[in-house]
Short mmCIF file of C-alpha atoms in Angstrom, two decimals:
data_model
loop_
_atom_site.label_atom_id
_atom_site.label_comp_id
_atom_site.label_asym_id
_atom_site.label_seq_id
_atom_site.Cartn_x
_atom_site.Cartn_y
_atom_site.Cartn_z
CA UNK S 1 110.86 99.44 17.43
CA UNK S 2 109.93 95.76 17.77
CA UNK S 3 113.41 94.57 16.91
CA UNK S 4 114.86 97.15 19.27
CA UNK S 5 112.69 95.91 22.16
CA UNK S 6 113.59 92.24 21.51
CA UNK S 7 117.26 93.14 21.39
CA UNK S 8 116.83 95.12 24.65
CA UNK S 9 115.28 92.12 26.40
CA UNK S 10 118.16 89.83 25.50
CA UNK S 11 120.67 92.53 26.42
CA UNK S 12 119.15 93.08 29.85
CA UNK S 13 119.10 89.33 30.48
CA UNK S 14 122.76 89.01 29.59
CA UNK S 15 123.71 92.00 31.73
CA UNK S 16 121.89 90.62 34.73
CA UNK S 17 119.31 93.42 34.95
CA UNK S 18 116.63 92.90 37.60
CA UNK S 19 113.97 90.37 36.61
CA UNK S 20 111.23 92.95 37.16
CA UNK S 21 112.58 95.09 34.36
CA UNK S 22 112.64 92.06 32.04
CA UNK S 23 109.01 91.38 32.86
CA UNK S 24 108.11 94.99 32.04
CA UNK S 25 109.89 94.76 28.70
CA UNK S 26 108.17 91.46 27.86
CA UNK S 27 104.80 93.06 28.65
CA UNK S 28 105.64 95.92 26.30
CA UNK S 29 106.68 93.40 23.62
CA UNK S 30 103.30 91.68 23.94
CA UNK S 31 101.48 94.98 23.59
CA UNK S 32 103.53 95.99 20.52
CA UNK S 33 102.90 92.64 18.78
CA UNK S 34 99.18 92.93 19.48
CA UNK S 35 99.02 96.47 18.11
CA UNK S 36 101.06 95.51 15.01
CA UNK S 37 98.72 92.61 14.18
CA UNK S 38 95.66 94.84 14.45
CA UNK S 39 97.29 97.59 12.43
CA UNK S 40 97.54 100.07 15.26
CA UNK S 41 100.54 102.28 15.72
CA UNK S 42 102.91 101.04 18.42
CA UNK S 43 103.63 103.40 21.21
CA UNK S 44 107.26 104.35 21.54
CA UNK S 45 106.59 105.30 25.15
CA UNK S 46 105.45 101.80 26.21
CA UNK S 47 108.81 100.61 27.35
CA UNK S 48 109.94 103.80 28.96
CA UNK S 49 106.61 104.56 30.67
CA UNK S 50 106.20 101.09 32.17
CA UNK S 51 109.83 100.92 33.14
CA UNK S 52 109.59 104.28 34.88
CA UNK S 53 106.43 103.11 36.65
CA UNK S 54 108.20 99.95 37.78
CA UNK S 55 111.17 101.86 39.10
CA UNK S 56 108.89 104.24 40.98
CA UNK S 57 107.08 101.28 42.57
CA UNK S 58 110.39 99.72 43.46
CA UNK S 59 111.65 102.92 45.05
CA UNK S 60 108.39 103.24 46.97
CA UNK S 61 108.73 99.71 48.33
CA UNK S 62 112.34 100.37 49.33
CA UNK S 63 111.25 103.55 51.11
CA UNK S 64 108.44 101.76 52.97
CA UNK S 65 110.78 98.96 54.00
CA UNK S 66 113.43 101.43 55.16
CA UNK S 67 110.89 103.45 57.16
CA UNK S 68 109.40 100.36 58.80
CA UNK S 69 112.82 98.94 59.62
CA UNK S 70 113.99 102.25 61.08
CA UNK S 71 110.85 102.57 63.22
CA UNK S 72 111.15 99.03 64.54
CA UNK S 73 114.85 99.44 65.19
CA UNK S 74 114.47 102.61 67.19
CA UNK S 75 111.39 101.34 69.01
CA UNK S 76 113.19 98.18 70.09
CA UNK S 77 116.26 100.20 70.99
CA UNK S 78 114.21 102.52 73.21
CA UNK S 79 112.44 99.67 74.97
CA UNK S 80 115.79 98.04 75.63
CA UNK S 81 117.63 101.19 76.71
CA UNK S 82 114.78 102.74 78.73
CA UNK S 83 112.71 99.96 80.29
CA UNK S 84 109.24 100.76 81.54
CA UNK S 85 108.72 101.18 85.28
CA UNK S 86 106.96 98.31 87.04
CA UNK S 87 104.88 97.88 90.21
CA UNK S 88 103.83 101.54 90.26
CA UNK S 89 101.81 102.12 93.44
CA UNK S 90 100.77 104.73 96.01
CA UNK S 91 101.83 104.66 99.67
CA UNK S 92 100.07 107.27 101.79
CA UNK S 93 99.84 107.53 105.59
CA UNK S 94 98.36 110.62 107.23
CA UNK S 95 98.60 112.40 103.85
CA UNK S 96 102.33 111.70 103.55
CA UNK S 97 102.02 110.44 99.97
CA UNK S 98 104.73 108.61 98.03
CA UNK S 99 104.65 107.19 94.53
CA UNK S 100 106.69 103.96 94.39
CA UNK S 101 107.95 101.85 91.49
CA UNK S 102 110.63 99.37 90.31
CA UNK S 103 113.34 98.70 89.20
CA UNK S 104 116.34 100.85 90.11
CA UNK S 105 117.61 102.51 86.91
CA UNK S 106 120.95 101.88 85.22
CA UNK S 107 122.10 104.22 82.43
CA UNK S 108 118.72 105.95 82.40
CA UNK S 109 116.50 107.93 84.77
CA UNK S 110 112.88 108.51 85.76
CA UNK S 111 110.66 111.58 85.52
CA UNK S 112 107.30 111.82 87.28
CA UNK S 113 104.29 113.55 85.80
CA UNK S 114 100.98 113.86 87.65
CA UNK S 115 97.65 115.59 87.24
CA UNK S 116 94.06 115.78 88.31
CA UNK S 117 92.06 113.58 85.94
CA UNK S 118 91.17 115.64 82.86
CA UNK S 119 93.68 118.43 83.52
CA UNK S 120 97.17 119.22 82.23
CA UNK S 121 100.02 117.17 83.60
CA UNK S 122 102.60 118.68 85.95
CA UNK S 123 106.07 117.72 87.18
CA UNK S 124 107.54 117.65 90.66
CA UNK S 125 110.88 119.47 90.61
CA UNK S 126 112.45 116.84 92.88
CA UNK S 127 111.44 113.97 90.58
CA UNK S 128 112.90 115.00 87.21
CA UNK S 129 115.60 112.72 85.75
CA UNK S 130 115.88 111.06 89.15
CA UNK S 131 117.70 107.82 89.94
CA UNK S 132 115.36 107.09 92.85
CA UNK S 133 112.38 104.71 92.83
CA UNK S 134 110.06 106.90 94.87
CA UNK S 135 108.68 110.42 94.64
CA UNK S 136 107.16 112.44 97.48
CA UNK S 137 104.01 114.12 96.14
CA UNK S 138 102.61 115.17 99.54
CA UNK S 139 102.91 118.89 98.78
CA UNK S 140 101.82 118.52 95.16
CA UNK S 141 98.37 116.98 95.71
CA UNK S 142 96.80 120.10 97.16
CA UNK S 143 93.16 119.32 96.38
CA UNK S 144 92.62 116.42 98.78
CA UNK S 145 89.29 115.38 97.27
CA UNK S 146 90.47 115.43 93.64
CA UNK S 147 91.23 112.25 91.69
CA UNK S 148 94.86 112.04 90.60
CA UNK S 149 96.94 109.82 88.35
CA UNK S 150 100.69 109.77 87.79
CA UNK S 151 103.05 108.58 85.07
CA UNK S 152 106.57 107.25 85.58
CA UNK S 153 108.54 108.06 82.42
CA UNK S 154 111.81 106.32 81.58
CA UNK S 155 114.23 108.89 80.16
CA UNK S 156 117.96 109.26 79.41
CA UNK S 157 120.28 110.49 82.11
CA UNK S 158 120.50 114.19 82.90
CA UNK S 159 122.55 115.88 80.18
CA UNK S 160 122.04 113.08 77.63
CA UNK S 161 119.94 113.95 74.56
CA UNK S 162 117.48 111.69 72.78
CA UNK S 163 115.54 111.92 69.50
CA UNK S 164 112.52 110.20 70.99
CA UNK S 165 109.27 112.17 71.00
CA UNK S 166 107.44 109.89 73.43
CA UNK S 167 109.29 108.01 76.16
CA UNK S 168 108.25 104.66 77.68
CA UNK S 169 105.93 105.28 80.63
CA UNK S 170 103.77 103.45 83.14
CA UNK S 171 100.61 104.96 84.60
CA UNK S 172 99.53 104.56 88.22
CA UNK S 173 96.11 103.70 89.53
CA UNK S 174 93.85 106.60 90.42
CA UNK S 175 94.35 108.11 93.86
CA UNK S 176 92.25 110.44 96.01
CA UNK S 177 94.09 111.58 99.17
CA UNK S 178 90.93 112.24 101.18
CA UNK S 179 89.58 108.73 100.57
CA UNK S 180 92.73 106.65 100.17
CA UNK S 181 95.35 107.80 102.70
CA UNK S 182 95.74 105.44 105.64
CA UNK S 183 95.21 106.97 109.09
CA UNK S 184 98.05 106.09 111.44
CA UNK S 185 97.76 104.68 114.95
CA UNK S 186 96.64 107.21 117.58
CA UNK S 187 98.08 107.74 121.05
CA UNK S 188 95.76 107.91 124.07
CA UNK S 189 95.75 108.22 127.84
CA UNK S 190 93.56 106.43 130.40
CA UNK S 191 91.91 108.08 133.38
CA UNK S 192 89.83 106.22 136.01
CA UNK S 193 87.35 108.21 138.11
CA UNK S 194 87.73 108.33 141.91
CA UNK S 195 84.67 106.16 142.44
CA UNK S 196 86.11 103.76 139.81
CA UNK S 197 82.79 103.64 137.98
CA UNK S 198 83.98 105.47 134.87
CA UNK S 199 87.00 105.20 132.58
CA UNK S 200 87.87 108.04 130.20
CA UNK S 201 90.17 107.75 127.18
CA UNK S 202 91.83 110.92 125.89
CA UNK S 203 92.80 110.30 122.26
CA UNK S 204 95.44 112.48 120.61
CA UNK S 205 94.48 113.16 116.98
CA UNK S 206 97.40 112.03 114.75
CA UNK S 207 99.35 114.75 112.94
CA UNK S 208 99.38 114.85 109.13
CA UNK S 209 101.99 115.90 106.58
CA UNK S 210 99.87 118.96 105.76
CA UNK S 211 100.34 122.53 106.98
CA UNK S 212 97.90 125.43 107.22
CA UNK S 213 98.42 129.02 106.08
CA UNK S 214 100.24 129.77 109.35
CA UNK S 215 102.68 126.92 108.70
CA UNK S 216 101.18 124.88 111.53
CA UNK S 217 100.91 121.13 111.14
CA UNK S 218 97.34 119.95 110.70
CA UNK S 219 95.79 116.97 112.51
CA UNK S 220 93.40 114.46 110.99
CA UNK S 221 90.64 116.24 112.95
CA UNK S 222 91.49 119.44 111.07
CA UNK S 223 91.08 117.59 107.78
CA UNK S 224 88.08 115.32 108.40
CA UNK S 225 86.27 117.46 111.02
CA UNK S 226 82.99 115.79 112.03
CA UNK S 227 83.57 112.83 109.69
CA UNK S 228 86.31 111.56 112.00
CA UNK S 229 85.27 109.08 114.69
CA UNK S 230 87.14 106.62 116.88
CA UNK S 231 86.49 102.93 117.39
CA UNK S 232 87.44 101.50 120.79
CA UNK S 233 87.94 97.75 121.29
CA UNK S 234 88.19 96.73 124.94
CA UNK S 235 87.78 93.87 127.40
CA UNK S 236 88.66 92.75 130.90
CA UNK S 237 92.35 92.17 131.45
CA UNK S 238 91.64 88.70 132.90
CA UNK S 239 89.74 87.25 129.91
CA UNK S 240 89.58 87.38 126.12
CA UNK S 241 86.05 88.75 125.69
CA UNK S 242 85.86 91.95 123.61
CA UNK S 243 83.47 94.88 123.26
CA UNK S 244 83.48 97.83 120.85
CA UNK S 245 82.32 101.41 121.07
CA UNK S 246 82.21 104.20 118.46
CA UNK S 247 82.78 107.79 119.55
CA UNK S 248 82.57 111.02 117.54
CA UNK S 249 84.76 112.74 120.11
CA UNK S 250 88.45 112.39 120.94
CA UNK S 251 87.38 112.17 124.62
CA UNK S 252 85.75 108.78 125.09
CA UNK S 253 83.86 107.97 128.29
CA UNK S 254 83.03 104.43 129.40
CA UNK S 255 80.53 104.21 132.26
CA UNK S 256 78.90 101.39 134.21
CA UNK S 257 77.01 100.33 131.09
CA UNK S 258 80.37 99.54 129.50
CA UNK S 259 82.71 98.58 132.37
CA UNK S 260 82.47 97.06 135.85
CA UNK S 261 83.67 99.27 138.73
CA UNK S 262 87.19 98.60 139.92
CA UNK S 263 87.97 96.07 137.15
CA UNK S 264 91.06 96.40 134.99
CA UNK S 265 90.29 96.80 131.26
CA UNK S 266 92.57 96.82 128.24
CA UNK S 267 91.96 99.10 125.23
CA UNK S 268 92.84 99.54 121.56
CA UNK S 269 91.81 102.64 119.61
CA UNK S 270 91.71 103.35 115.86
CA UNK S 271 90.36 106.12 113.62
CA UNK S 272 87.02 105.41 111.94
CA UNK S 273 85.72 107.33 108.90
CA UNK S 274 82.30 105.93 107.91
CA UNK S 275 82.06 108.02 104.72
CA UNK S 276 84.83 105.97 103.11
CA UNK S 277 84.57 102.63 101.34
CA UNK S 278 84.36 99.70 103.74
CA UNK S 279 87.95 98.52 103.25
CA UNK S 280 89.36 101.98 104.04
CA UNK S 281 87.18 103.11 106.94
CA UNK S 282 89.48 102.01 109.77
CA UNK S 283 92.93 103.38 110.55
CA UNK S 284 95.84 101.52 112.11
CA UNK S 285 95.25 99.97 115.53
CA UNK S 286 96.87 101.69 118.52
CA UNK S 287 99.10 99.93 121.00
CA UNK S 288 97.28 98.09 123.79
CA UNK S 289 96.94 99.88 127.13
CA UNK S 290 95.26 98.69 130.34
CA UNK S 291 93.61 100.57 133.17
CA UNK S 292 94.57 99.86 136.82
CA UNK S 293 92.21 97.71 138.91
CA UNK S 294 91.44 97.37 142.65
CA UNK S 295 93.62 95.23 144.97
CA UNK S 296 91.85 91.89 144.91
CA UNK S 297 92.19 88.51 146.54
CA UNK S 298 93.91 85.74 144.70
CA UNK S 299 90.56 84.13 143.92
CA UNK S 300 89.17 87.37 142.43
CA UNK S 301 92.31 88.11 140.49
CA UNK S 302 92.91 84.71 138.90
CA UNK S 303 89.62 82.86 139.29
CA UNK S 304 88.82 79.51 140.86
CA UNK S 305 89.66 77.55 137.70
CA UNK S 306 93.21 78.85 137.48
CA UNK S 307 93.85 78.31 141.20
CA UNK S 308 92.40 74.76 141.12
CA UNK S 309 94.64 73.90 138.17
CA UNK S 310 97.67 75.26 140.00
CA UNK S 311 96.86 73.24 143.17
CA UNK S 312 96.31 70.07 141.13
CA UNK S 313 99.66 70.56 139.44
CA UNK S 314 101.41 70.90 142.82
CA UNK S 315 99.71 67.73 144.12
CA UNK S 316 100.81 65.79 141.04
CA UNK S 317 104.40 66.94 141.51
CA UNK S 318 104.37 65.93 145.20
CA UNK S 319 102.86 62.52 144.41
CA UNK S 320 105.43 61.93 141.70
CA UNK S 321 108.24 62.82 144.11
CA UNK S 322 106.87 60.41 146.75
CA UNK S 323 106.54 57.58 144.24
CA UNK S 324 110.09 58.08 143.01
CA UNK S 325 111.41 58.14 146.60
CA UNK S 326 109.57 54.93 147.55
CA UNK S 327 110.78 53.10 144.45
CA UNK S 328 114.37 54.13 145.11
CA UNK S 329 114.20 53.01 148.74
CA UNK S 330 112.82 49.59 147.78
CA UNK S 331 115.53 49.06 145.23
CA UNK S 332 118.19 49.96 147.80
CA UNK S 333 116.78 47.52 150.35
CA UNK S 334 116.64 44.73 147.79
CA UNK S 335 120.23 45.41 146.84
CA UNK S 336 121.35 45.19 150.50
CA UNK S 337 119.54 41.86 151.01
CA UNK S 338 121.14 40.36 147.96
CA UNK S 339 124.57 41.39 149.25
CA UNK S 340 124.06 39.77 152.67
CA UNK S 341 122.78 36.47 151.24
CA UNK S 342 125.87 36.17 149.05
CA UNK S 343 128.33 36.34 152.07
CA UNK S 344 129.39 32.78 153.47
CA UNK S 345 128.94 31.99 157.23
CA UNK S 346 132.08 31.99 159.44
CA UNK S 347 133.12 28.71 161.04
CA UNK S 348 132.81 28.60 164.85
#
């Protein structure tokens, strides 16, 4: 057996067998020599058992390497073929709610999944394998006070199959329609009382993207009820001073405590929801509108300061014109004198 093992070692070396097998056979040779010296019976299975163990280990390593390589290859391939969405954000005005993201897809598509936190995810039928970079979820977020999140999944084009189990995806920030939608700018009308001591603003509650059971469009008053207030910023048309007033009603009255009789005032109105976080309490500012004022004298309308400045400007212009005229006349006279002195006298 010993001579057979030695012969096998040299034969494997000559034939170029893998070095690991040679090492196994050398280890067996050492064991056989040791057992022979101590009078023990050599095991005929030493070589074959260790060699089989080595080959099993080698096959296992090859399998692990192949599995790891395959996983990395397909993972890198997926990331390259189906890039993750970026800049995922919510845009919501008057409950018209869009999910936005980048970039525009090429050779792949996007699918949107959304859910209330802690519940099963759902899909919007208009945002499956889409080539767009926005998804309208206005009619999907029915519970306005629930907390939602959404995922933008990068998937192959419609009709193209993939072996991937999990696709690259990007998750949005949490969103609650009732607390996070921006209230748009309101429209309003101005009415001045006959005695000109009171100004009334009639604010039109902005419409939302929501509908009731009768398919009628709901206003922000329908949604927020008593939580909705309006903030009015106003001041005299002739100066920059500003005042503010908060009203729980869409009909806002300003009396002599707020305005002077017969004076023209300019107004801006915006929705105000005090139950929200500070940075989301105010809606968009309305366009500026001014009330009519009484017919006033020039001094009352523009003020003494403005009129004095205007008069001073006129005086300066007149003085400048006079100075220029005088200087021109003097130069002309001097030129005429010089011309006469240069002419010789005629002989008598």
